[in-house]
């Protein structure tokens, strides 16, 4: 048995009501946003209710929206010369330099989010659940390891890379970076070249850390694409009708 996206969205709204901050159907998937206070209650019901039965947490990831919509190198077409030429810092306005403070373009409370991708085998459908941390300076969300045990390592990854804290997590520690690593590398204010580099010193007979020597440049532009993958169903129908009328 499968349910349509509209049926799923309507069922979510009727079931959770004001506990949902927003509901959106886009790119063949339903996305709902809830507050941290309602996360455990909503997640538990999404898993256990016969109307939903989202048995599996497929993925959990962090997101930093502080520079959402902002880019250093934007183009309408892929470069004929290849991306390897890059863009130097002097050629780009607003380039983030080492030691600079990142100026957020969003209000407090909507910078850091955790996104949960859920799968229902019973209904053959997927759902994206999103929760924003209320405090940008100390982003905390409740752990959902009690609902989906697979969230354990996912939450550790989000903590390691984005600095998201999950209250109640049984073992919240870094999982990808070194124990002595400083900062969270997927945050937008973390330089792409990193803060330090390491090498083995044959004289000292140990690994040493030094200031990074790489010159910063943007190697991959944000390419604005306007093909059928990025337009709405209404636009596709309109273009189809216009082409049919002009034929």
Short mmCIF file of C-alpha atoms in Angstrom, two decimals:
data_model
loop_
_atom_site.label_atom_id
_atom_site.label_comp_id
_atom_site.label_asym_id
_atom_site.label_seq_id
_atom_site.Cartn_x
_atom_site.Cartn_y
_atom_site.Cartn_z
CA UNK A 1 0.00 0.00 0.00
CA UNK A 2 1.31 3.44 -0.89
CA UNK A 3 0.02 6.92 -0.19
CA UNK A 4 0.34 9.98 -2.40
CA UNK A 5 2.33 13.04 -1.40
CA UNK A 6 -0.83 15.10 -0.99
CA UNK A 7 -2.42 12.43 1.19
CA UNK A 8 0.72 12.29 3.32
CA UNK A 9 0.89 16.07 3.70
CA UNK A 10 -2.81 16.30 4.57
CA UNK A 11 -2.48 13.47 7.08
CA UNK A 12 0.50 15.15 8.73
CA UNK A 13 -1.34 18.46 9.08
CA UNK A 14 -4.51 16.86 10.45
CA UNK A 15 -2.56 14.69 12.91
CA UNK A 16 -0.02 17.15 14.29
CA UNK A 17 -1.75 20.49 13.70
CA UNK A 18 0.04 23.36 15.43
CA UNK A 19 2.97 21.13 16.37
CA UNK A 20 4.13 21.57 12.76
CA UNK A 21 5.88 24.86 12.04
CA UNK A 22 5.47 24.33 8.29
CA UNK A 23 4.68 21.68 5.67
CA UNK A 24 6.01 21.76 2.10
CA UNK A 25 5.76 19.43 -0.87
CA UNK A 26 8.62 19.93 -3.29
CA UNK A 27 10.83 17.79 -5.54
CA UNK A 28 8.55 14.79 -5.02
CA UNK A 29 9.03 14.82 -1.25
CA UNK A 30 7.20 16.18 1.77
CA UNK A 31 9.15 18.28 4.27
CA UNK A 32 7.84 19.21 7.72
CA UNK A 33 9.47 21.51 10.25
CA UNK A 34 8.93 21.10 13.99
CA UNK A 35 10.31 22.82 17.08
CA UNK A 36 12.83 21.07 19.35
CA UNK A 37 10.15 20.83 22.06
CA UNK A 38 7.90 18.76 19.81
CA UNK A 39 10.58 16.66 18.11
CA UNK A 40 10.42 13.52 20.28
CA UNK A 41 6.63 13.45 20.39
CA UNK A 42 6.29 13.92 16.62
CA UNK A 43 9.11 11.48 15.81
CA UNK A 44 7.62 8.79 18.06
CA UNK A 45 4.22 9.13 16.47
CA UNK A 46 5.69 9.11 12.96
CA UNK A 47 7.32 5.78 13.73
CA UNK A 48 4.56 4.05 15.70
CA UNK A 49 1.32 5.38 14.21
CA UNK A 50 -0.39 3.12 11.66
CA UNK A 51 -1.04 6.19 9.52
CA UNK A 52 2.70 6.75 8.98
CA UNK A 53 4.91 3.82 10.10
CA UNK A 54 8.25 5.47 9.30
CA UNK A 55 10.22 2.52 10.59
CA UNK A 56 13.63 3.58 9.33
CA UNK A 57 15.76 6.66 9.85
CA UNK A 58 17.70 6.66 6.57
CA UNK A 59 19.92 9.63 7.37
CA UNK A 60 20.42 12.54 9.74
CA UNK A 61 22.55 15.53 8.81
CA UNK A 62 23.32 19.01 10.07
CA UNK A 63 22.86 22.21 8.06
CA UNK A 64 24.34 25.68 8.54
CA UNK A 65 22.08 28.27 6.91
CA UNK A 66 24.19 31.28 7.90
CA UNK A 67 25.27 31.99 4.31
CA UNK A 68 22.23 30.50 2.59
CA UNK A 69 21.88 31.97 -0.91
CA UNK A 70 25.28 33.69 -0.76
CA UNK A 71 28.10 32.60 -3.03
CA UNK A 72 31.60 33.76 -3.92
CA UNK A 73 31.62 32.55 -7.52
CA UNK A 74 28.37 32.34 -9.44
CA UNK A 75 27.86 31.59 -13.11
CA UNK A 76 25.12 30.54 -15.50
CA UNK A 77 27.33 28.06 -17.33
CA UNK A 78 30.07 25.63 -16.50
CA UNK A 79 33.53 26.99 -17.26
CA UNK A 80 35.03 26.01 -20.64
CA UNK A 81 38.48 26.23 -19.09
CA UNK A 82 37.59 23.95 -16.21
CA UNK A 83 37.15 24.76 -12.57
CA UNK A 84 40.80 24.18 -11.68
CA UNK A 85 41.75 27.78 -12.45
CA UNK A 86 39.75 28.86 -9.40
CA UNK A 87 38.97 32.35 -8.19
CA UNK A 88 41.51 34.18 -6.06
CA UNK A 89 40.47 36.03 -2.95
CA UNK A 90 41.29 39.39 -4.57
CA UNK A 91 38.87 38.69 -7.41
CA UNK A 92 35.87 38.07 -5.18
CA UNK A 93 34.06 40.57 -3.00
CA UNK A 94 33.17 39.44 0.47
CA UNK A 95 35.63 36.56 0.47
CA UNK A 96 36.04 34.98 3.90
CA UNK A 97 39.66 35.23 5.00
CA UNK A 98 41.42 33.36 7.77
CA UNK A 99 40.54 34.94 11.10
CA UNK A 100 37.54 36.85 9.73
CA UNK A 101 34.24 36.71 11.54
CA UNK A 102 31.42 35.32 9.44
CA UNK A 103 28.53 37.74 9.18
CA UNK A 104 25.37 35.69 9.22
CA UNK A 105 22.59 36.55 6.79
CA UNK A 106 19.93 34.86 8.91
CA UNK A 107 18.35 35.71 12.24
CA UNK A 108 19.25 33.95 15.44
CA UNK A 109 17.49 30.62 15.81
CA UNK A 110 17.38 29.69 12.13
CA UNK A 111 21.07 29.08 11.46
CA UNK A 112 21.59 25.48 12.56
CA UNK A 113 19.19 22.67 11.73
CA UNK A 114 19.11 18.91 11.88
CA UNK A 115 17.43 17.16 8.96
CA UNK A 116 16.01 13.65 9.34
CA UNK A 117 15.19 11.50 6.30
CA UNK A 118 12.57 8.87 7.10
CA UNK A 119 11.36 5.83 5.16
CA UNK A 120 8.11 3.91 5.53
CA UNK A 121 8.23 0.41 4.07
CA UNK A 122 4.57 -0.14 4.87
CA UNK A 123 3.33 2.90 2.93
CA UNK A 124 6.22 3.05 0.43
CA UNK A 125 6.94 6.73 1.04
CA UNK A 126 9.57 9.07 2.41
CA UNK A 127 9.50 12.12 4.64
CA UNK A 128 11.98 14.87 5.45
CA UNK A 129 11.76 16.14 9.04
CA UNK A 130 13.62 19.34 9.93
CA UNK A 131 14.33 20.94 13.31
CA UNK A 132 16.09 24.26 13.97
CA UNK A 133 18.15 24.86 17.11
CA UNK A 134 16.87 27.87 19.02
CA UNK A 135 20.28 29.29 20.00
CA UNK A 136 22.98 29.79 17.34
CA UNK A 137 25.70 30.22 19.95
CA UNK A 138 24.82 26.99 21.74
CA UNK A 139 22.75 24.84 19.35
CA UNK A 140 21.05 22.03 21.28
CA UNK A 141 18.48 19.50 20.10
CA UNK A 142 17.05 16.45 21.88
CA UNK A 143 18.48 13.09 20.83
CA UNK A 144 16.19 10.74 18.94
CA UNK A 145 18.26 7.65 19.68
CA UNK A 146 15.36 6.46 21.82
CA UNK A 147 13.11 6.49 18.74
CA UNK A 148 15.54 5.29 16.06
CA UNK A 149 18.68 3.64 17.42
CA UNK A 150 20.48 4.31 14.14
CA UNK A 151 20.58 8.01 15.06
CA UNK A 152 23.52 7.31 17.40
CA UNK A 153 26.39 7.71 14.92
CA UNK A 154 24.46 10.18 12.76
CA UNK A 155 24.12 12.55 15.72
CA UNK A 156 27.79 12.13 16.56
CA UNK A 157 28.64 13.10 12.97
CA UNK A 158 26.42 16.21 13.13
CA UNK A 159 28.05 17.14 16.44
CA UNK A 160 31.55 16.64 15.03
CA UNK A 161 31.07 18.51 11.75
CA UNK A 162 28.51 21.19 12.72
CA UNK A 163 28.81 21.49 16.50
CA UNK A 164 25.19 20.47 17.06
CA UNK A 165 24.65 19.18 20.59
CA UNK A 166 22.12 16.40 21.23
CA UNK A 167 20.90 16.32 24.82
CA UNK A 168 20.45 12.83 26.20
CA UNK A 169 22.77 11.19 23.67
CA UNK A 170 24.47 8.16 25.27
CA UNK A 171 27.98 8.89 23.92
CA UNK A 172 28.28 12.27 22.19
CA UNK A 173 31.88 12.63 20.99
CA UNK A 174 33.72 13.23 17.75
CA UNK A 175 33.55 10.48 15.14
CA UNK A 176 35.45 11.71 12.05
CA UNK A 177 38.01 14.30 13.17
CA UNK A 178 40.94 13.84 15.53
CA UNK A 179 40.45 14.03 19.30
CA UNK A 180 42.40 17.28 19.47
CA UNK A 181 40.67 18.88 16.48
CA UNK A 182 39.53 22.46 17.12
CA UNK A 183 36.32 23.72 15.53
CA UNK A 184 33.66 22.14 13.35
CA UNK A 185 34.72 21.84 9.67
CA UNK A 186 31.27 21.97 8.03
CA UNK A 187 30.28 25.27 9.60
CA UNK A 188 30.26 28.14 7.12
CA UNK A 189 32.68 30.16 9.24
CA UNK A 190 35.29 27.39 9.11
CA UNK A 191 37.86 28.11 6.33
CA UNK A 192 37.95 25.55 3.52
CA UNK A 193 41.74 25.39 3.75
CA UNK A 194 41.52 24.68 7.49
CA UNK A 195 43.31 26.42 10.34
CA UNK A 196 46.43 24.28 10.60
CA UNK A 197 48.40 21.72 8.62
CA UNK A 198 50.43 18.83 9.96
CA UNK A 199 53.62 17.07 8.90
CA UNK A 200 56.18 14.69 10.34
CA UNK A 201 59.29 16.44 11.59
CA UNK A 202 62.32 14.19 11.16
CA UNK A 203 64.34 16.24 13.68
CA UNK A 204 61.74 16.25 16.44
CA UNK A 205 60.69 12.71 15.52
CA UNK A 206 57.00 13.53 15.79
CA UNK A 207 54.06 15.05 13.96
CA UNK A 208 53.90 18.82 14.32
CA UNK A 209 51.14 21.34 13.57
CA UNK A 210 51.85 24.57 11.69
CA UNK A 211 49.79 27.50 10.31
CA UNK A 212 48.26 26.53 7.00
CA UNK A 213 50.34 27.55 3.96
CA UNK A 214 47.74 26.99 1.20
CA UNK A 215 46.55 30.06 -0.70
CA UNK A 216 42.73 30.19 -0.47
CA UNK A 217 40.69 30.10 -3.68
CA UNK A 218 37.25 28.95 -4.72
CA UNK A 219 37.57 25.98 -7.07
CA UNK A 220 33.92 25.13 -7.68
CA UNK A 221 31.40 27.79 -8.69
CA UNK A 222 27.72 27.87 -7.93
CA UNK A 223 26.21 27.11 -11.34
CA UNK A 224 22.68 28.39 -11.89
CA UNK A 225 20.82 25.76 -13.88
CA UNK A 226 17.44 26.25 -15.49
CA UNK A 227 16.62 22.87 -16.99
CA UNK A 228 13.63 20.61 -16.28
CA UNK A 229 15.15 19.27 -13.04
CA UNK A 230 14.88 22.64 -11.32
CA UNK A 231 11.48 23.95 -12.39
CA UNK A 232 8.09 23.29 -10.88
CA UNK A 233 5.41 21.03 -12.36
CA UNK A 234 3.31 24.11 -13.16
CA UNK A 235 6.16 25.61 -15.19
CA UNK A 236 6.65 22.36 -17.08
CA UNK A 237 2.93 22.19 -17.95
CA UNK A 238 2.96 25.82 -19.06
CA UNK A 239 6.01 25.33 -21.27
CA UNK A 240 4.48 22.16 -22.73
CA UNK A 241 1.27 24.00 -23.58
CA UNK A 242 3.16 26.92 -25.13
CA UNK A 243 5.24 24.55 -27.27
CA UNK A 244 2.08 22.70 -28.32
CA UNK A 245 0.33 25.94 -29.31
CA UNK A 246 3.34 27.15 -31.29
CA UNK A 247 3.71 23.85 -33.17
#
